[in-house]
mmCIF file of C-alpha atoms in Angstrom:
data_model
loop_
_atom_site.group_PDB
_atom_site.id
_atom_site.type_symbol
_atom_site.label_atom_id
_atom_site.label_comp_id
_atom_site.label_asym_id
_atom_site.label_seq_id
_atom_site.Cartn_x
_atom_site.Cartn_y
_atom_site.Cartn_z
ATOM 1 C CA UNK U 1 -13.834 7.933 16.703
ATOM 2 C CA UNK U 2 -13.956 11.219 15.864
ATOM 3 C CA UNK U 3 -14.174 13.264 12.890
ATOM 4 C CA UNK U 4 -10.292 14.177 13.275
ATOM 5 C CA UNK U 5 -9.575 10.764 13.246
ATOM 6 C CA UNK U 6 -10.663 9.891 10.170
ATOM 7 C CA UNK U 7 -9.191 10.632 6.290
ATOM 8 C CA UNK U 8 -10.993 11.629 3.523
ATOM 9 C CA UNK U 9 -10.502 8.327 1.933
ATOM 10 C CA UNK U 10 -11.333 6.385 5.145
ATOM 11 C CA UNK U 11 -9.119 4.983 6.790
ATOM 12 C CA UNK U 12 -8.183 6.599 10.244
ATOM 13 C CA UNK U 13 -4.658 8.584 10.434
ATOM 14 C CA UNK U 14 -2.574 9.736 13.645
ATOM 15 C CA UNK U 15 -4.373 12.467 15.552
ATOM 16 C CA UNK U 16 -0.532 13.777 16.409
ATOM 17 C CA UNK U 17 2.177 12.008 13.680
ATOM 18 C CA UNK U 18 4.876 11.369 15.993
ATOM 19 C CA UNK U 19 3.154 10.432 19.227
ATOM 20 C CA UNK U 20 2.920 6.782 18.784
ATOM 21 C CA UNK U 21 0.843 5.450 22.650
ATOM 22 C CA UNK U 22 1.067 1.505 24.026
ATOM 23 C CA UNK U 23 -1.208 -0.506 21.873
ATOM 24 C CA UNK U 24 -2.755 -3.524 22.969
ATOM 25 C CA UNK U 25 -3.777 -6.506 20.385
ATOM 26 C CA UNK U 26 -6.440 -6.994 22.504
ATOM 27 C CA UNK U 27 -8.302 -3.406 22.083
ATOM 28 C CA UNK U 28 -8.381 -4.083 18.226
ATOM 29 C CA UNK U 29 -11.289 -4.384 17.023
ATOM 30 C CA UNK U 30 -12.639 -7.540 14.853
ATOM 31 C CA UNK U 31 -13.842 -7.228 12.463
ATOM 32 C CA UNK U 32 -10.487 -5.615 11.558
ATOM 33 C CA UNK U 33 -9.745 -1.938 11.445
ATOM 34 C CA UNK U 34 -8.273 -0.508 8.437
ATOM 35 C CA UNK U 35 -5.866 2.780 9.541
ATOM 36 C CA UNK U 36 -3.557 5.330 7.326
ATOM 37 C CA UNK U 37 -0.051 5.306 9.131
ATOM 38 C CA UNK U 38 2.677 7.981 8.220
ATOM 39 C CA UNK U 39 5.621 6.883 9.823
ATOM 40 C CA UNK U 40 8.997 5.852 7.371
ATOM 41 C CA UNK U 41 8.525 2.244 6.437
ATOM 42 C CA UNK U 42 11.103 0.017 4.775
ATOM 43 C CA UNK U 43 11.486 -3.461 3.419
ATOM 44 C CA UNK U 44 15.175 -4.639 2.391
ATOM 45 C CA UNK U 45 16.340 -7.884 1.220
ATOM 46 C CA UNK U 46 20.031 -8.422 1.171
ATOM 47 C CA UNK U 47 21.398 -4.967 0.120
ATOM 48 C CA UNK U 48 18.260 -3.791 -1.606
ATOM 49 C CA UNK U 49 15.559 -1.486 -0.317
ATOM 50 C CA UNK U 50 12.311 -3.233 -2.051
ATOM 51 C CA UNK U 51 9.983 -0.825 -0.350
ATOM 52 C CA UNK U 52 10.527 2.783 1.184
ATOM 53 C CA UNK U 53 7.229 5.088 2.204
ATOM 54 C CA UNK U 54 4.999 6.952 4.282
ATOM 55 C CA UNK U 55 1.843 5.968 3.196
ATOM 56 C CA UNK U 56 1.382 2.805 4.427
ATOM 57 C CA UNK U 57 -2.222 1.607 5.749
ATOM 58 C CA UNK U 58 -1.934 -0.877 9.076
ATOM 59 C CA UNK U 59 -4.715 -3.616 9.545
ATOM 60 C CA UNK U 60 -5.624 -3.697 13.356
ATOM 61 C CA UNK U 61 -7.068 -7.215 14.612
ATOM 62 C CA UNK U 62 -8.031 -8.553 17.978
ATOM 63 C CA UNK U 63 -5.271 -10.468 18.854
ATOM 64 C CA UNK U 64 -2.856 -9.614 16.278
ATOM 65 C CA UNK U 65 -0.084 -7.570 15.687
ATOM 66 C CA UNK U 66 -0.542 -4.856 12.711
ATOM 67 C CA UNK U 67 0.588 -5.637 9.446
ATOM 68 C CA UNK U 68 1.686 -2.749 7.407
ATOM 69 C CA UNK U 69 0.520 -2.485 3.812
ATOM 70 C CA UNK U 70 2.627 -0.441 1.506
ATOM 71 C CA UNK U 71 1.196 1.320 -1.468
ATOM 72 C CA UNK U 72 2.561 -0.951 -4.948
ATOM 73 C CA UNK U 73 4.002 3.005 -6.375
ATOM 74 C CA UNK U 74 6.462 2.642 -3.294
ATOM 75 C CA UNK U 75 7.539 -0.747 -3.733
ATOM 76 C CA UNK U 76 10.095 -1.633 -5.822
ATOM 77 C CA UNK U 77 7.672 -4.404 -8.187
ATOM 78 C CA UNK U 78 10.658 -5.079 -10.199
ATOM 79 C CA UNK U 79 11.509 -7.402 -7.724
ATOM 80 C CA UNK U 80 8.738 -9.176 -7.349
ATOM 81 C CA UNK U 81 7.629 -12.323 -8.816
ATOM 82 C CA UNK U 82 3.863 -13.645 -8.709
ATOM 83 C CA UNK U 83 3.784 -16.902 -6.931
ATOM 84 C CA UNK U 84 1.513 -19.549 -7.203
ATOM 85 C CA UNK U 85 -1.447 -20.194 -4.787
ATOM 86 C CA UNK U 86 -3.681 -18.130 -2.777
ATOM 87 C CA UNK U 87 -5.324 -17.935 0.258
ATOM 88 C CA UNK U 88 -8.196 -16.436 1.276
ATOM 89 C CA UNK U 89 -9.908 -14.346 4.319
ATOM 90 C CA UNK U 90 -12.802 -13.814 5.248
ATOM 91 C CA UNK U 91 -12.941 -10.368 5.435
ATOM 92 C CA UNK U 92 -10.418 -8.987 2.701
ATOM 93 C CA UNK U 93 -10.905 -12.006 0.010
ATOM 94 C CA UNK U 94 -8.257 -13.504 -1.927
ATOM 95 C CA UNK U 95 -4.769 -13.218 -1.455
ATOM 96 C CA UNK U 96 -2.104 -13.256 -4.112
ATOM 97 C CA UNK U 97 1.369 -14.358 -2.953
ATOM 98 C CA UNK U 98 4.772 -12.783 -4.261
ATOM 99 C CA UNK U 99 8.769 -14.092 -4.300
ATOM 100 C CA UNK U 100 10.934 -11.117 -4.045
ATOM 101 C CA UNK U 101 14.011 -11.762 -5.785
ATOM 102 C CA UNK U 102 17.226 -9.575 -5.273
ATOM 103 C CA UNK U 103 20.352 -10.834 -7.798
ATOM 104 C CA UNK U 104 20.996 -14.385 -6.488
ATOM 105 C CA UNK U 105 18.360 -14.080 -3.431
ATOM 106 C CA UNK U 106 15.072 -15.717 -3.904
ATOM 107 C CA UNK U 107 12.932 -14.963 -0.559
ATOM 108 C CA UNK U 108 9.895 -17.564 -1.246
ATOM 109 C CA UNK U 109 6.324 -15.892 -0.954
ATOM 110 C CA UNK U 110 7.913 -13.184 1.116
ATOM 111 C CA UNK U 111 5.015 -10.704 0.041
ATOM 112 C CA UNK U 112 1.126 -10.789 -0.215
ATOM 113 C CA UNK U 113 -1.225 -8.523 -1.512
ATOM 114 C CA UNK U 114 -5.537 -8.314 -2.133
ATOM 115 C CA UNK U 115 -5.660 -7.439 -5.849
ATOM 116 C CA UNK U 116 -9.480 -7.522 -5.699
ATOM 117 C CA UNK U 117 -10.271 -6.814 -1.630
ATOM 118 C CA UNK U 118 -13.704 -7.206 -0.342
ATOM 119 C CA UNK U 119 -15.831 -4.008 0.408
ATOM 120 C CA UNK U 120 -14.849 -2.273 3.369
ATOM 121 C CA UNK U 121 -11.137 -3.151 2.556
ATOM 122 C CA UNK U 122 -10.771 -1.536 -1.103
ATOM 123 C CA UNK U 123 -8.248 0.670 -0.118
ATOM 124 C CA UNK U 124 -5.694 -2.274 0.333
ATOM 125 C CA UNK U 125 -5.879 -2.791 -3.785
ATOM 126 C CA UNK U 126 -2.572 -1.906 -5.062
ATOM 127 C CA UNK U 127 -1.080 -2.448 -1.585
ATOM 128 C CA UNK U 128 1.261 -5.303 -0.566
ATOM 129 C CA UNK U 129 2.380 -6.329 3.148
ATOM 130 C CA UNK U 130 5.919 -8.098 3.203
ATOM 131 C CA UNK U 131 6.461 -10.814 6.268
ATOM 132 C CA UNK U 132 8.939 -9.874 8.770
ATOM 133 C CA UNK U 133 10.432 -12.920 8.971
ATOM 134 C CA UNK U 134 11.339 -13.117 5.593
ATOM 135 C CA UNK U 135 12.415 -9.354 5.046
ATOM 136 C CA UNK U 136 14.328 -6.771 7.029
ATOM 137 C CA UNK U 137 11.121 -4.185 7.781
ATOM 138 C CA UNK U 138 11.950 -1.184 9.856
ATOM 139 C CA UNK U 139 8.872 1.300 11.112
ATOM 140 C CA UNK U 140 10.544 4.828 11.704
ATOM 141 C CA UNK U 141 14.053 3.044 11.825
ATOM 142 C CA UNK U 142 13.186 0.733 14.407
ATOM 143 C CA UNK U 143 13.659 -3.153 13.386
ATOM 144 C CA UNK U 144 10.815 -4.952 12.891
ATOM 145 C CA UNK U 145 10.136 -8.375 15.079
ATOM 146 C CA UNK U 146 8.324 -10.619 12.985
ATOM 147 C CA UNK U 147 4.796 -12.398 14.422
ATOM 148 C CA UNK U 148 5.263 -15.913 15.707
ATOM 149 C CA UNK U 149 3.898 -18.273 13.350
ATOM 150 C CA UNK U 150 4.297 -18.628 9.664
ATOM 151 C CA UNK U 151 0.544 -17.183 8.545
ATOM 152 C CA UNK U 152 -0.450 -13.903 9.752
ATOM 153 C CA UNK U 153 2.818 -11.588 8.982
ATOM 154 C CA UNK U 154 2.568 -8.464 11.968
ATOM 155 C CA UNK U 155 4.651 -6.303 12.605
ATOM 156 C CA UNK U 156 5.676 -6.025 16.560
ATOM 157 C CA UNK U 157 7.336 -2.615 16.974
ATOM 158 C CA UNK U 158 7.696 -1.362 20.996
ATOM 159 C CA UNK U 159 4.286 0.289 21.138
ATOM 160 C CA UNK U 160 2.439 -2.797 20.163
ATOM 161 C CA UNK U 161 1.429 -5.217 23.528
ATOM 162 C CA UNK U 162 1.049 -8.919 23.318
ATOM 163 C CA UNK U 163 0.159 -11.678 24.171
ATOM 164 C CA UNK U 164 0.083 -12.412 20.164
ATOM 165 C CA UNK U 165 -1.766 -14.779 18.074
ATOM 166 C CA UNK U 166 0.370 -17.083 16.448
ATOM 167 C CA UNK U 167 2.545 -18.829 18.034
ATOM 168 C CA UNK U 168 2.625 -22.416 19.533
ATOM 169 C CA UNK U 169 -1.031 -23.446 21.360
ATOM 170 C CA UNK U 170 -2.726 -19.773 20.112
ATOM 171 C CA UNK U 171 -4.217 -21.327 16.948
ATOM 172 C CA UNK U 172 -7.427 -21.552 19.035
ATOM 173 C CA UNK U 173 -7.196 -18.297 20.190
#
């Protein structure tokens, strides 16, 4: 990587915001890669747009598709409700898990966040990442296809190249 690559605060941004290259899950590094991202991200449920920004950071695994984590001053947190249990990985810590609830919609632990992230990950405090399957997510307009699998929550947009952890007989993987 070089110095152009990479943001004051850390994370690496788009040498040229626009030009978006394949991607293969399989030339991510693990441990995982923490990256800024500028395109227009959006999370609706039902009529509402919960989230709207360009700030988001993107977690890069082997194997995985990226999931986008949005920056809490562009979410919409009055739609949120804390949900009980957590889970926890080994490289970010603990994860908190959020309802979002729109009027009469309840979406059940639709969101997660890492309220107190382990070391190299501190810039995902005050972040949350929203599951495609339980959202509508759109990167630069573009629908979102949710991960296979009800764990790992990436975001498959037509840059990003499979095959993904996830799904049926990749638990191994």
């Amino acid at each position: 990587m070089n110095d152009a690559e990479r943001a004051p605060d850390g994370p690496r941004r788009p040498v040229h915001p626009g030009s978006r290259p394949t991607e293969s899950v399989w030339d991510y590094p693990r441990p995982p890669e923490l990256r800024g991202d500028d395109r227009h991200v959006t999370v609706t449920v039902g009529p509402q747009v919960v989230a709207d920004t360009r700030a988001s950071l993107r977690i890069l695994e082997t194997s995985h598709p990226p999931v986008f984590y949005l920056p809490r001053r562009d979410v919409r947190t009055a739609f949120l409700r804390p949900r009980p249990g957590r889970t926890h990985c080994e490289w970010k810590g603990a994860a908190s898990y959020w309802d979002v609830v729109v009027g009469d919609i309840v979406v059940v632990r639709a969101a997660w966040s890492y309220e107190q992230p382990l070391g190299p990950y501190e810039a995902l405090r005050d972040h949350l990442a929203f599951y495609p399957s339980a959202a509508r997510c759109t990167v630069d307009g573009e629908v979102v296809t949710a991960q296979k699998g009800d764990f790992y929550g990436g975001w498959i947009t037509h840059e990003i190249e499979g095959p993904f952890k996830g799904g049926p007989g990749t638990w191994g993987w």
